[in-house]
Short mmCIF file of C-alpha atoms and ligand atoms in Angstrom, two decimals:
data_model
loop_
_atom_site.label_atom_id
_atom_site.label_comp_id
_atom_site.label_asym_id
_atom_site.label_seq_id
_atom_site.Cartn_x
_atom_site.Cartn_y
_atom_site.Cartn_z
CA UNK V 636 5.82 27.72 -47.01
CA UNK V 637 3.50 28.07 -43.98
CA UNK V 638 3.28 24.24 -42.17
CA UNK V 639 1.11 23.58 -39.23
CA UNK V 640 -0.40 20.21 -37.38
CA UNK V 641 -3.66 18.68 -36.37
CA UNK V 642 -4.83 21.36 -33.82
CA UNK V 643 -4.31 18.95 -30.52
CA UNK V 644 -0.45 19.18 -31.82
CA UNK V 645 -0.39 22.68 -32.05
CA UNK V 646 -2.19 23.12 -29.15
CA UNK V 647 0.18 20.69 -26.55
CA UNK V 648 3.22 21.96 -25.25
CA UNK V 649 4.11 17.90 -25.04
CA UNK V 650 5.54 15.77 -22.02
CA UNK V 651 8.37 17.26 -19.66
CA UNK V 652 11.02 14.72 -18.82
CA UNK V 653 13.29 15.38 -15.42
CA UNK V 654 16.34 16.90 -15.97
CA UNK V 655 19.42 14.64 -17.11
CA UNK V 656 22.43 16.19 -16.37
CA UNK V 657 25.69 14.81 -18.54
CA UNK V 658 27.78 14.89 -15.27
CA UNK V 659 27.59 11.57 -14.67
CA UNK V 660 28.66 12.10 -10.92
CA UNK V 661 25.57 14.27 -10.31
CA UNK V 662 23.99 13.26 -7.44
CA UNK V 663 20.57 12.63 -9.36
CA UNK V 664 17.51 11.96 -7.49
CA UNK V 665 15.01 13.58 -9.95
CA UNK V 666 13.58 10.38 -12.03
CA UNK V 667 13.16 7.26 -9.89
CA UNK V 668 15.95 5.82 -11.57
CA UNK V 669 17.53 3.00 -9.56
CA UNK V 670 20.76 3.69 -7.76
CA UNK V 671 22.16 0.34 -8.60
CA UNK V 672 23.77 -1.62 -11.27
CA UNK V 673 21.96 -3.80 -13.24
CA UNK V 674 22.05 -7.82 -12.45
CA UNK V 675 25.77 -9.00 -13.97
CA UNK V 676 23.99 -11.42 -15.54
CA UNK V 677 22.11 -8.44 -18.28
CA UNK V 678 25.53 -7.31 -18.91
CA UNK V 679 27.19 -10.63 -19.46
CA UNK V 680 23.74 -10.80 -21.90
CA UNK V 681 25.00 -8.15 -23.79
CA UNK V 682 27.98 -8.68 -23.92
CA UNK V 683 27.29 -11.92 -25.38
CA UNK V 684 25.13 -10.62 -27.59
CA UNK V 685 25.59 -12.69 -31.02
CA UNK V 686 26.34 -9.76 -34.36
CA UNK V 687 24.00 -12.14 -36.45
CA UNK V 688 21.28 -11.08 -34.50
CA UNK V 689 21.99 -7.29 -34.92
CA UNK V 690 21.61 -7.86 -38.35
CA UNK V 691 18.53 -9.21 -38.14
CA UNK V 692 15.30 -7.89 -37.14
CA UNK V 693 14.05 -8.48 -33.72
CA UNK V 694 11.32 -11.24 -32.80
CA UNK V 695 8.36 -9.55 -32.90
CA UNK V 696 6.42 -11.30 -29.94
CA UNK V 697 9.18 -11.31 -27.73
CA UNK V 698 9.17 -15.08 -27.19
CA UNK V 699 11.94 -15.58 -24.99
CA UNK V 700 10.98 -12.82 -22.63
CA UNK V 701 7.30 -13.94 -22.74
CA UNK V 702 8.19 -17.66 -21.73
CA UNK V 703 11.08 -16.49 -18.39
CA UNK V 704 8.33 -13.40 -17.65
CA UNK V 705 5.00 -15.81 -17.85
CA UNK V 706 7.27 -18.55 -15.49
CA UNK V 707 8.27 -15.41 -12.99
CA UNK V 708 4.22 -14.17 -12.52
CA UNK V 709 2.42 -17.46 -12.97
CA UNK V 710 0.57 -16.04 -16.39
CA UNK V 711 -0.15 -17.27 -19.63
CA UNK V 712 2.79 -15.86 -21.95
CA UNK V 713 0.27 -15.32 -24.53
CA UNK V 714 -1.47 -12.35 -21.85
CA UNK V 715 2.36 -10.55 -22.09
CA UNK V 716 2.94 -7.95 -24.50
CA UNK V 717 6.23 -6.19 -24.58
CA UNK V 718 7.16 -2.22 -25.39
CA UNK V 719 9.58 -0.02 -25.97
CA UNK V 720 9.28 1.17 -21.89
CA UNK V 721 5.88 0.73 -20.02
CA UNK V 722 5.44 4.24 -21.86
CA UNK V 723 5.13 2.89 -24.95
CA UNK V 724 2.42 0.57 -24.07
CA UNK V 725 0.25 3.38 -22.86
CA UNK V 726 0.38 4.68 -25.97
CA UNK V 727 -0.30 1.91 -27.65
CA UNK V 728 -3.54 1.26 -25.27
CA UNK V 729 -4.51 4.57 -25.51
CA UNK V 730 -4.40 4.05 -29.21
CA UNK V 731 -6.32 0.72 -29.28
CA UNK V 732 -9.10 2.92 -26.80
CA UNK V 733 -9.73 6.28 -27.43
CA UNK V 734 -10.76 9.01 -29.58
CA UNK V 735 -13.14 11.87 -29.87
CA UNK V 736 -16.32 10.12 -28.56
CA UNK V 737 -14.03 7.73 -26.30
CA UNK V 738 -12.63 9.59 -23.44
CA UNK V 739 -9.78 8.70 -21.12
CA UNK V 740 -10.06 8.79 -17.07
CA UNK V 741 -7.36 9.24 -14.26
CA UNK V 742 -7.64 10.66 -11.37
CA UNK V 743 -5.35 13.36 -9.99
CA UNK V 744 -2.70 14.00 -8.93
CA UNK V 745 -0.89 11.91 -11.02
CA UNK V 746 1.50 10.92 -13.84
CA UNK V 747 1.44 13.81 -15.92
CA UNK V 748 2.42 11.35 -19.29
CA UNK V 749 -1.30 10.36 -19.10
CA UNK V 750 -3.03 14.04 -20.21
CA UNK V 751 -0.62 14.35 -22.90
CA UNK V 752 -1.19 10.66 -24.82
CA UNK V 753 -4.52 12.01 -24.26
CA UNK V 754 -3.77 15.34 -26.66
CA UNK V 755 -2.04 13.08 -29.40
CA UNK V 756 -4.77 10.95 -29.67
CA UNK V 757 -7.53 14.15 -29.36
CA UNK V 758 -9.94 12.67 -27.39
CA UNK V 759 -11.57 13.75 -23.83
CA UNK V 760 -9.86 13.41 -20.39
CA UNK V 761 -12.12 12.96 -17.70
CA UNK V 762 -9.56 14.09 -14.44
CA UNK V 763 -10.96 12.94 -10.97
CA UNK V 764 -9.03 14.11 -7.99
CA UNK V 765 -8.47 11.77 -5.26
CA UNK V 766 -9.48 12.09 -1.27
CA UNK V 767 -6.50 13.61 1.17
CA UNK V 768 -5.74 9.65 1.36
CA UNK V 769 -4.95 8.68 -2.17
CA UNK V 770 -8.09 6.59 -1.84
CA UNK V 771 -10.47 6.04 -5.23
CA UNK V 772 -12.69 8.70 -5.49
CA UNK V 773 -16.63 7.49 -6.28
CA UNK V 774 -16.25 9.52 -9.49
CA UNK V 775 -13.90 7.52 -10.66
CA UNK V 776 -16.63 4.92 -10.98
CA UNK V 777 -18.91 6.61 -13.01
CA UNK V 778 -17.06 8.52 -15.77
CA UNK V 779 -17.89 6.21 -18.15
CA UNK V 780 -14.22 6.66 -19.84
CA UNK V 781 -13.57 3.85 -22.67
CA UNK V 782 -10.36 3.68 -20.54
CA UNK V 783 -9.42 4.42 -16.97
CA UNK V 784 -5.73 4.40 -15.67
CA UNK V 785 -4.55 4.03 -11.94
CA UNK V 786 -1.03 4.38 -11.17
CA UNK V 787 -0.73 2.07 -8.23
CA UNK V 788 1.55 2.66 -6.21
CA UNK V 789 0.84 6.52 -7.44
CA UNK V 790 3.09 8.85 -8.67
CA UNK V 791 4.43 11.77 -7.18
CA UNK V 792 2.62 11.09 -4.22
CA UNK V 793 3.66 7.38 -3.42
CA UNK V 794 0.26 6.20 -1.82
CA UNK V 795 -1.22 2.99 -2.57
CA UNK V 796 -4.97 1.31 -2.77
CA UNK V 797 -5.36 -2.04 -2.06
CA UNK V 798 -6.14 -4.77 -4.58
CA UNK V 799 -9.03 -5.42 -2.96
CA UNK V 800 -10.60 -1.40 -4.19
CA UNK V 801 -9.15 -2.14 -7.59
CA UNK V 802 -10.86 -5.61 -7.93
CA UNK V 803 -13.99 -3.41 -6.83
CA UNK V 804 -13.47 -0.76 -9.45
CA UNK V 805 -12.41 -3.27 -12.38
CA UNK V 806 -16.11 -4.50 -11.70
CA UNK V 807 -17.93 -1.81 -11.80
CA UNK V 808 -16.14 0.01 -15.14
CA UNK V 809 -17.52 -0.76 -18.47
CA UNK V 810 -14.65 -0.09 -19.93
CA UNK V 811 -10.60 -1.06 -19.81
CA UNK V 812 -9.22 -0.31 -16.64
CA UNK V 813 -4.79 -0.19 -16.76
CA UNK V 814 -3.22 -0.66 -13.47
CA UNK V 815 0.25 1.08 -13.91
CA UNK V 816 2.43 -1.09 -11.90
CA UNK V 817 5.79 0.87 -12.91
CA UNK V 818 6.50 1.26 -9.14
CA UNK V 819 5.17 -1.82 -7.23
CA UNK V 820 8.48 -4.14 -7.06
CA UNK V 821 8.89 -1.85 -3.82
CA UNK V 822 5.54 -1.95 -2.84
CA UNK V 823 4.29 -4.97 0.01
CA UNK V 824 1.64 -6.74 -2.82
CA UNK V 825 0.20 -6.19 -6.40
CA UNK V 826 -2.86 -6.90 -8.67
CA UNK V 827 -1.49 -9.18 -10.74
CA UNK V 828 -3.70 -11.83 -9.03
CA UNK V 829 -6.89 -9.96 -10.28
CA UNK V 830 -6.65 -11.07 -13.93
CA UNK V 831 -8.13 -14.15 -13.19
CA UNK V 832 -11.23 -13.08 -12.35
CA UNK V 833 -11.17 -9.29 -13.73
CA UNK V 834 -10.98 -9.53 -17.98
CA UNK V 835 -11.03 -5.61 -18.86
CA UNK V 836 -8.02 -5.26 -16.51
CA UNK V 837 -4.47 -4.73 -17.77
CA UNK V 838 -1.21 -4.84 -15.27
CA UNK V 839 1.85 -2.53 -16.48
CA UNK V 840 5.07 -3.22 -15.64
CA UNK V 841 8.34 -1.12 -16.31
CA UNK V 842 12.09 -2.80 -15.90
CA UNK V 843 13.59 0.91 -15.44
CA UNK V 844 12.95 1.20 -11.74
CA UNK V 845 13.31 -2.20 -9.56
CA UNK V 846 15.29 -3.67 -12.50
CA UNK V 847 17.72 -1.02 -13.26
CA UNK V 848 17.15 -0.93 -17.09
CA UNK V 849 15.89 2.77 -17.17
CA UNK V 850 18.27 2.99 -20.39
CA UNK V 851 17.28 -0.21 -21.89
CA UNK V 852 13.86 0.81 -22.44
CA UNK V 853 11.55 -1.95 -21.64
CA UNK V 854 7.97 -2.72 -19.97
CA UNK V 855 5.39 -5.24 -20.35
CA UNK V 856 1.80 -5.73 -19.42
CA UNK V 857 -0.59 -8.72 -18.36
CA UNK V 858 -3.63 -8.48 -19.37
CA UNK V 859 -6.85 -11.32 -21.52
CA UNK V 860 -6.35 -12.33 -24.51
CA UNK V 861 -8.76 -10.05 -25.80
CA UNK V 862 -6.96 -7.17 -24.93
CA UNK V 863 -3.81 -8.21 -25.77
CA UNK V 864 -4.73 -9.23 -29.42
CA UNK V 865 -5.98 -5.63 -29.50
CA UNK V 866 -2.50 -4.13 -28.60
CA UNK V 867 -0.84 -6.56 -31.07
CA UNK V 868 -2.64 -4.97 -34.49
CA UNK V 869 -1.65 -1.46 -32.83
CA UNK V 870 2.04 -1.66 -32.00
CA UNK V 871 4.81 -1.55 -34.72
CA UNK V 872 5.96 -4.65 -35.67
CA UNK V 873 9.80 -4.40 -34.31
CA UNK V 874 8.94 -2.28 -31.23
CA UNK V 875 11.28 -3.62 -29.16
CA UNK V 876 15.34 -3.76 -30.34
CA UNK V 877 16.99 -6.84 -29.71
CA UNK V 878 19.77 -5.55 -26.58
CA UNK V 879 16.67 -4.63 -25.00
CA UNK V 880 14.48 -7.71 -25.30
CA UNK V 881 18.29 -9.84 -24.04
CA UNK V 882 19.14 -7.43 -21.37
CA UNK V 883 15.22 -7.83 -20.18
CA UNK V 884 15.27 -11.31 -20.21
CA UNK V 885 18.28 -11.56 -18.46
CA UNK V 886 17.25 -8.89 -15.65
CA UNK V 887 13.64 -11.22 -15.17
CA UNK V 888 15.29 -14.58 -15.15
CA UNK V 889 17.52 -12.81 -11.70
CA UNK V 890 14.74 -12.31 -10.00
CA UNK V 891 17.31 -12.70 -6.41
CA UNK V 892 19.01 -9.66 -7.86
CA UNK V 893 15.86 -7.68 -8.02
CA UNK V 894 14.66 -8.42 -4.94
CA UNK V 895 18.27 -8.49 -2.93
CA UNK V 896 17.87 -4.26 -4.44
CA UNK V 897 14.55 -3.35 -4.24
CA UNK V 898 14.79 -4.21 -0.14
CA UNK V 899 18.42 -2.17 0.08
CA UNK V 900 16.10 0.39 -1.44
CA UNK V 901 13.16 0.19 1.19
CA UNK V 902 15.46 0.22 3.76
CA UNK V 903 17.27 3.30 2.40
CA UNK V 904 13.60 5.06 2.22
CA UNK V 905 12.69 4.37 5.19
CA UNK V 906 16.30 5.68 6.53
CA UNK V 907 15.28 8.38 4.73
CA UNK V 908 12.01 9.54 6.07
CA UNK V 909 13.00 8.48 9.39
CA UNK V 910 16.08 11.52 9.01
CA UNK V 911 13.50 14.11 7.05
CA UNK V 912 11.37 13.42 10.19
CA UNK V 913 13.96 14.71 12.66
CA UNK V 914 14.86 17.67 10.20
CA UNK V 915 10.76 18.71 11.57
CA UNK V 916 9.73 17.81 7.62
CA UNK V 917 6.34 15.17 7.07
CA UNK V 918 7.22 13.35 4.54
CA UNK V 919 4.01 10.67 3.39
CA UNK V 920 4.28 7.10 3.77
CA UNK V 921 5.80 5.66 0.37
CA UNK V 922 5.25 2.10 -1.26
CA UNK V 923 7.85 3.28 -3.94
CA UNK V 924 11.59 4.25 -4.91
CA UNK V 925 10.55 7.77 -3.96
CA UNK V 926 9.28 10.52 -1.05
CA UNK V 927 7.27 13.40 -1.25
CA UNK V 928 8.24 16.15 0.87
CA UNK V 929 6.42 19.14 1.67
CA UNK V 930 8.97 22.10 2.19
CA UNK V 931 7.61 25.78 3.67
CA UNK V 932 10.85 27.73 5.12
CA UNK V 933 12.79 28.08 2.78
CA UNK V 934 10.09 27.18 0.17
CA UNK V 935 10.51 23.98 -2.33
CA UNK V 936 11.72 26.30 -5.13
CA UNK V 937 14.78 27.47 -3.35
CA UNK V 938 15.58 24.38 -1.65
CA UNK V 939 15.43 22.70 -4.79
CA UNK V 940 17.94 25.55 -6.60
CA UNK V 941 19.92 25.26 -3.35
CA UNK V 942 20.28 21.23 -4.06
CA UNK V 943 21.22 22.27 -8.01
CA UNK V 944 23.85 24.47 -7.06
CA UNK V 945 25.32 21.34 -4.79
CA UNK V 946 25.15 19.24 -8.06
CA UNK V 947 22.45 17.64 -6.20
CA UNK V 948 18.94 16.68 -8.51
CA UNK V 949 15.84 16.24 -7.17
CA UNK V 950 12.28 16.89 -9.11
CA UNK V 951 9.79 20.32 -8.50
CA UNK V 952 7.14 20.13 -10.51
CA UNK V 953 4.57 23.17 -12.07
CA UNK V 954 1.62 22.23 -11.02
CA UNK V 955 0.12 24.50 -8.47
CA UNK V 956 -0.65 21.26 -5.68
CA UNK V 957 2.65 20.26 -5.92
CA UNK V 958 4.30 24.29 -5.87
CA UNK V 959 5.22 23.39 -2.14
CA UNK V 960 6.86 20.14 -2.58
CA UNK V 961 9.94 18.09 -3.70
CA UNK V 962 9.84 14.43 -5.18
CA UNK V 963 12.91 12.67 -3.91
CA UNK V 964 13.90 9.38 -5.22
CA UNK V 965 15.67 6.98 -3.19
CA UNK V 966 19.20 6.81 -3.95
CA UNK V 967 22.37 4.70 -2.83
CA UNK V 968 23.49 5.18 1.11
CA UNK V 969 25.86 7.18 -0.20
CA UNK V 970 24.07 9.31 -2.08
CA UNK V 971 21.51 9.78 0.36
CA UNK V 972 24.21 10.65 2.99
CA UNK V 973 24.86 13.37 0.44
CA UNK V 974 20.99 14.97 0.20
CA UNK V 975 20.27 14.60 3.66
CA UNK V 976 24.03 16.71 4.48
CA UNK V 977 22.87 19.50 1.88
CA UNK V 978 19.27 19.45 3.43
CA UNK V 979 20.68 20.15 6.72
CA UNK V 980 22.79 22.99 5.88
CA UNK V 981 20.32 24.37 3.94
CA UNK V 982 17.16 24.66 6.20
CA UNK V 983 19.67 25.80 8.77
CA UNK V 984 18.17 29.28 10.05
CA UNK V 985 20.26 31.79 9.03
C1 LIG F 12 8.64 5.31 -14.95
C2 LIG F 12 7.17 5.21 -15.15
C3 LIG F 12 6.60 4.61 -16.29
C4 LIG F 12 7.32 4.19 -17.52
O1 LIG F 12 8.47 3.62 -17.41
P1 LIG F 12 9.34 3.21 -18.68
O2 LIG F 12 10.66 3.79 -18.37
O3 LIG F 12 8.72 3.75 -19.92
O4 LIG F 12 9.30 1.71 -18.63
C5 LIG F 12 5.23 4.49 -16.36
N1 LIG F 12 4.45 4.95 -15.38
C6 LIG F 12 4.96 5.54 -14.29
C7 LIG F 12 4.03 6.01 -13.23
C8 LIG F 12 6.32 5.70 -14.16
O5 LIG F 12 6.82 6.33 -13.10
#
């Protein structure tokens, strides 16, 4: 029996995750994952967490999470809609958008999820590179895309555009425009403010960085009503397990904890950058949980092998702009202690 898939399948090689390592005492920097517990209060949550409700299934709007969430951001709860991760809510908008004669725009560099929803759902991907700045480029304005996604702050790169050039850009696109949010807990403001005036706009949000929750799997976006009843005929009906909408609602209702992190975190990257300065590196400003650093002598590849073989995990990824580089995420003071020791010794001249 010969099988085979729709040709976009076959074609793909499909979405490649950062390395987890099962060592659990790895010193992992690879995936933005936050150094730091969760709030007590998502744990106490789960432990909590009533067997009657296991049994059940899971509320399919996310009610509880929707009412603390819309009381955090100052929103509607009826604008919220909850996934499985922020990932599976660009899926679920690139569902509700595209297809063959519907084309999806980004531009570049960015996070390399976005091509391959693109391949699932076969349609076009218009890919605009941005200015040495991580400013918009004019193209972006004019693909014409039925959606267009800006990862603000940006991934790997870190940069940020103010929401004064998104407002702009929301204006001027016919079509939806998703402002993926996953990093901006650790950036200085947000766009959340432009859904008042901006209706083809959509804000995602992820719990696994500032929140700790990587594990959990949970996001949630903000966007009209229009939009949002969209989303709700495309998602499955349970998408969201039960531990995951408690431990969410838990983690948004501490909104101290979050914040008391997220600035031990911005104070660890700038600690950070400050050090890779002295080492003679140039790493770019960062609004995130993560640098980018340029490495030349000995190249990324090795350093990053060199950081492996210290049980040390940071990302290097394929593409050709990015051959040169390493994507650091901020860790604990410890564990940055620990990177910035095995940096040292390793761009040592020999
Ligand atoms: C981490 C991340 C997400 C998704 O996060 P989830 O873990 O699925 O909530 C989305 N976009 C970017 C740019 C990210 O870095």
């Amino acid at each position: 029996m010969t099988i085979s898939f729709r040709d976009n399948i076959e074609k793909m090689s499909g979405y490649t995750p950062g390395f987890q390592p099962a060592d659990l005492s790895a010193v992992k920097l690879n995936t933005n994952e936050n150094p730091y517990p969760p709030s007590p209060r998502v744990i106490a949550a789960l432990r909590n967490l009533e067997p009657e409700l296991l049994r059940r299934y899971p509320p399919q709007r996310w009610d509880a999470f929707r009412t603390a969430a819309a009381e955090v951001f100052g929103v509607d709860p009826e604008m919220i809609v909850c996934g499985n991760g922020a990932d599976e809510i660009l899926t679920i908008l690139v569902r509700c958008c595209c297809d063959r004669d519907r084309p999806l725009a980004y531009p570049v560099l960015t996070y390399s999820l976005y091509p391959e929803l693109a391949r699932i759902q076969d349609c076009p991907v218009l890919e605009v590179p941005f200015d040495d700045y991580g400013n918009i480029p004019p193209r972006l304005y004019e693909t014409g895309a039925a959606l267009t996604i800006l990862c603000n702050p940006n991934a790997p790169t870190g940069t940020f555009i103010a929401p004064q050039q998104v407002a702009q850009l929301a204006g001027r696109l016919s079509g939806v425009l998703l402002v993926d949010e996953a990093y901006v807990d650790f950036a200085e403001t947000n766009c959340l403010h432009l859904l008042d005036a901006c209706d083809n706009l959509v804000i995602l949000r992820s719990m696994s960085k500032a929140y700790s929750l990587a594990g959990m799997r949970f996001g949630f976006a903000v966007a009209s009503r229009r939009i949002v009843a969209a989303m709700l005929k495309v998602k499955d009906s349970y998408n969201v397990n039960i531990a995951a909408q408690v431990a969410a609602l838990a983690a948004i209702k501490d909104q101290d904890y979050c914040h008391a992190n997220v600035r031990r975190i911005t104070a660890q990257r700038e600690r950070l950058i400050t050090a890779l300065r002295r080492m003679g590196l140039e790493p770019g400003d960062s609004h995130t949980n993560f640098i980018l650093v340029k490495f030349t002598r000995p190249p990324a590849r090795e350093v990053y092998e060199k950081l492996c073989a210290r049980n040390i995990y940071v990302r290097h990824f394929p593409q050709p702009e990015l051959a040169d580089k390493l994507r650091i995420s901020v860790g604990s003071e410890q564990q940055n202690d620990t990177l910035l020791d095995a940096l040292r010794e390793i761009l040592q001249p020999a």
